[in-house]
Amino acid sequence: MSDIPYIRAKKSLGQNFLIDEGALSDIAHAIEVTGKNIIEVGPGYGALTDELIEQKPETLTLVELDTDMIDILEKKYTTGIKILHQDVLQFSPTYEQYSVIANIPYYITSPILFHFLYASSFTPPESMVIMMQEEVGEKILEWRHPKKPHHSLLSLAMEEACEDIERVCYVPRTSFDPAPKVDSIVLRFDVKKNRNREQERNLISLWKIAFAHPRKTLLSNMKGSVCDIAKIRADIERLGYDERVRAEAIRREDWKEFL
Ligand code: SAM
C-alpha cells in the first residue's frame, strides 16, 4: 500500500485515492511511457505519478485542480516535472505527440473524453488511459459483443475516434481510500491517426438528437430537428429496421447512411 499524506479527501473533487499497488502498476504500464510526452490528469498526491516517473518519460505534465494537492506535489517534485494548477477542461496541450493518463472523478469522465478526443484547438493524444465507473466502461466496450448493438452517444463517439479500445483492468471499490460506492474499470483508447473530422462532427450532431430521449424511437427523436424526416424514414426502411426502432439498436456501420 502507498504512503498517503494526512489529508482530508474532498468529495466535491471526486477524491478517491488509489491505494492498490497492482492497479497503480497496471495503469502506469498500460501504454508506453519511456521517452514519451505524458500528461497525468488529477494526480492527487502523486501515487500514480511515482510509477510514471520510474519509467522515465521524456516529459511529464501534471494537471490538478486542488490547491492542497498542488502544495504537496510542488514539495514532492522539485525538478523536471511540469505542475499545472488548472481545471483539465480548460487545459490545451501543446505537444504534437503525447498520451494522457487519468484517474479522474466519475462526473467528468465523459467531458474529459470529449475534451481530448474531439477538441478542435489542439492535437488529440495518441492514446488515453482512463479510470471510470465500471458501468460506463462496460457500455463503451459493448460494441464488441456482436449480438448486442446497444449503443450510447458516448460509446459511438469513442468508437468513431479510436482505432481500438481495450480493457486494462477492473478496480474494485476496496482499492481506494476512501472507497467509492461503485467499482471501476480502466480503459485504454488508441486514437485513430487519420480522422475525417467533418464527418465526425456531423455524426456527433446526429447522435445528440437521436439519443436525446433514449426510450423514444429514433423517428420521434428526429422529429422537431432540422433533419429531413422523410429521408430518415426511408433510410430506416431501406436498412431493414422496424419504423419504431430506437437509436440504441442501430448498427454502428449504418449511422453514416443517415447523414
Ligand atoms: N490520481 C490520484 C490517485 O490515483 O490516487 C487521485 C485520483 S482522485 C479520483 C481525482 C483527482 O482529480 C483528485 O486529485 C482531484 O483533486 C482531481 N480533480 C478533480 N477535478 C479535476 C479537474 N477538473 N481538473 C483537474 N483535476 C481534477
PDB file of C-alpha atoms and ligand atoms in Angstrom, residues 10 12-19 24 27 40-49 63-66 69 84 86-89 102-108 112 131 176-177, ligand 1:
ATOM      1  CA  LYS A  10     -12.641  16.314  -0.891  1.00  0.00           C
ATOM      2  CA  SER A  12     -16.664  17.649  -4.261  1.00  0.00           C
ATOM      3  CA  LEU A  13     -13.495  16.942  -6.313  1.00  0.00           C
ATOM      4  CA  GLY A  14     -14.143  13.199  -6.500  1.00  0.00           C
ATOM      5  CA  GLN A  15     -11.075  12.406  -4.410  1.00  0.00           C
ATOM      6  CA  ASN A  16     -10.845   8.638  -4.010  1.00  0.00           C
ATOM      7  CA  PHE A  17      -7.161   7.807  -3.864  1.00  0.00           C
ATOM      8  CA  LEU A  18      -5.945   4.604  -5.434  1.00  0.00           C
ATOM      9  CA  ILE A  19      -4.016   2.571  -2.838  1.00  0.00           C
ATOM     10  CA  LEU A  24      -1.328   1.536  -9.965  1.00  0.00           C
ATOM     11  CA  ILE A  27      -2.382   1.697 -15.200  1.00  0.00           C
ATOM     12  CA  GLU A  40      -1.356  12.945 -15.999  1.00  0.00           C
ATOM     13  CA  VAL A  41      -4.730  14.391 -15.074  1.00  0.00           C
ATOM     14  CA  GLY A  42      -5.789  14.580 -11.408  1.00  0.00           C
ATOM     15  CA  PRO A  43      -2.547  13.244  -9.879  1.00  0.00           C
ATOM     16  CA  GLY A  44      -3.739  13.864  -6.304  1.00  0.00           C
ATOM     17  CA  TYR A  45      -0.719  13.443  -4.033  1.00  0.00           C
ATOM     18  CA  GLY A  46       1.173  11.549  -6.753  1.00  0.00           C
ATOM     19  CA  ALA A  47       0.717   7.788  -6.214  1.00  0.00           C
ATOM     20  CA  LEU A  48       0.426   7.099  -9.950  1.00  0.00           C
ATOM     21  CA  THR A  49       2.939   9.865 -10.723  1.00  0.00           C
ATOM     22  CA  VAL A  63      -2.817  18.863 -14.276  1.00  0.00           C
ATOM     23  CA  GLU A  64      -4.503  19.167 -10.877  1.00  0.00           C
ATOM     24  CA  LEU A  65      -7.332  21.416  -9.696  1.00  0.00           C
ATOM     25  CA  ASP A  66      -6.964  21.137  -5.919  1.00  0.00           C
ATOM     26  CA  MET A  69      -2.680  18.688  -3.782  1.00  0.00           C
ATOM     27  CA  LEU A  84      -0.207  22.918 -13.602  1.00  0.00           C
ATOM     28  CA  GLN A  86      -5.760  24.040 -13.581  1.00  0.00           C
ATOM     29  CA  ASP A  87      -9.135  22.574 -14.450  1.00  0.00           C
ATOM     30  CA  VAL A  88      -8.348  19.916 -17.065  1.00  0.00           C
ATOM     31  CA  LEU A  89     -11.333  21.012 -19.136  1.00  0.00           C
ATOM     32  CA  ALA A 102      -6.083   9.904 -15.730  1.00  0.00           C
ATOM     33  CA  ASN A 103      -7.720   8.634 -12.602  1.00  0.00           C
ATOM     34  CA  ILE A 104     -10.340  11.349 -12.514  1.00  0.00           C
ATOM     35  CA  PRO A 105     -13.689  11.928 -10.800  1.00  0.00           C
ATOM     36  CA  TYR A 106     -16.527   9.922 -12.350  1.00  0.00           C
ATOM     37  CA  TYR A 107     -18.636  13.015 -13.019  1.00  0.00           C
ATOM     38  CA  ILE A 108     -16.130  14.332 -15.571  1.00  0.00           C
ATOM     39  CA  ILE A 112     -12.739  14.672 -20.395  1.00  0.00           C
ATOM     40  CA  MET A 131     -10.275   5.138 -14.954  1.00  0.00           C
ATOM     41  CA  PHE A 176      -9.438   3.210  -2.986  1.00  0.00           C
ATOM     42  CA  ASP A 177      -9.268   5.369   0.100  1.00  0.00           C
TER      43      ASP A 177
HETATM   44  N1  SAM B   1      -4.592  10.119  -9.288  1.00  0.00           N
HETATM   45  C1  SAM B   1      -4.803  10.041  -7.837  1.00  0.00           C
HETATM   46  C2  SAM B   1      -4.907   8.601  -7.437  1.00  0.00           C
HETATM   47  O1  SAM B   1      -4.944   7.752  -8.339  1.00  0.00           O
HETATM   48  O2  SAM B   1      -4.977   8.313  -6.253  1.00  0.00           O
HETATM   49  C3  SAM B   1      -6.062  10.851  -7.425  1.00  0.00           C
HETATM   50  C4  SAM B   1      -7.335  10.419  -8.066  1.00  0.00           C
HETATM   51  S1  SAM B   1      -8.778  11.237  -7.493  1.00  0.00           S
HETATM   52  C5  SAM B   1     -10.013  10.057  -8.016  1.00  0.00           C
HETATM   53  C6  SAM B   1      -9.110  12.501  -8.671  1.00  0.00           C
HETATM   54  C7  SAM B   1      -8.137  13.685  -8.692  1.00  0.00           C
HETATM   55  O3  SAM B   1      -8.574  14.603  -9.715  1.00  0.00           O
HETATM   56  C8  SAM B   1      -8.096  14.499  -7.411  1.00  0.00           C
HETATM   57  O4  SAM B   1      -6.776  14.764  -7.058  1.00  0.00           O
HETATM   58  C9  SAM B   1      -8.861  15.788  -7.742  1.00  0.00           C
HETATM   59  O5  SAM B   1      -8.456  16.896  -6.988  1.00  0.00           O
HETATM   60  C10 SAM B   1      -8.537  15.947  -9.224  1.00  0.00           C
HETATM   61  N2  SAM B   1      -9.514  16.720  -9.996  1.00  0.00           N
HETATM   62  C11 SAM B   1     -10.855  16.776  -9.815  1.00  0.00           C
HETATM   63  N3  SAM B   1     -11.428  17.551 -10.751  1.00  0.00           N
HETATM   64  C12 SAM B   1     -10.427  17.991 -11.567  1.00  0.00           C
HETATM   65  C13 SAM B   1     -10.379  18.822 -12.724  1.00  0.00           C
HETATM   66  N4  SAM B   1     -11.499  19.346 -13.237  1.00  0.00           N
HETATM   67  N5  SAM B   1      -9.175  19.066 -13.293  1.00  0.00           N
HETATM   68  C14 SAM B   1      -8.024  18.534 -12.786  1.00  0.00           C
HETATM   69  N6  SAM B   1      -8.017  17.727 -11.687  1.00  0.00           N
HETATM   70  C15 SAM B   1      -9.196  17.459 -11.096  1.00  0.00           C
END
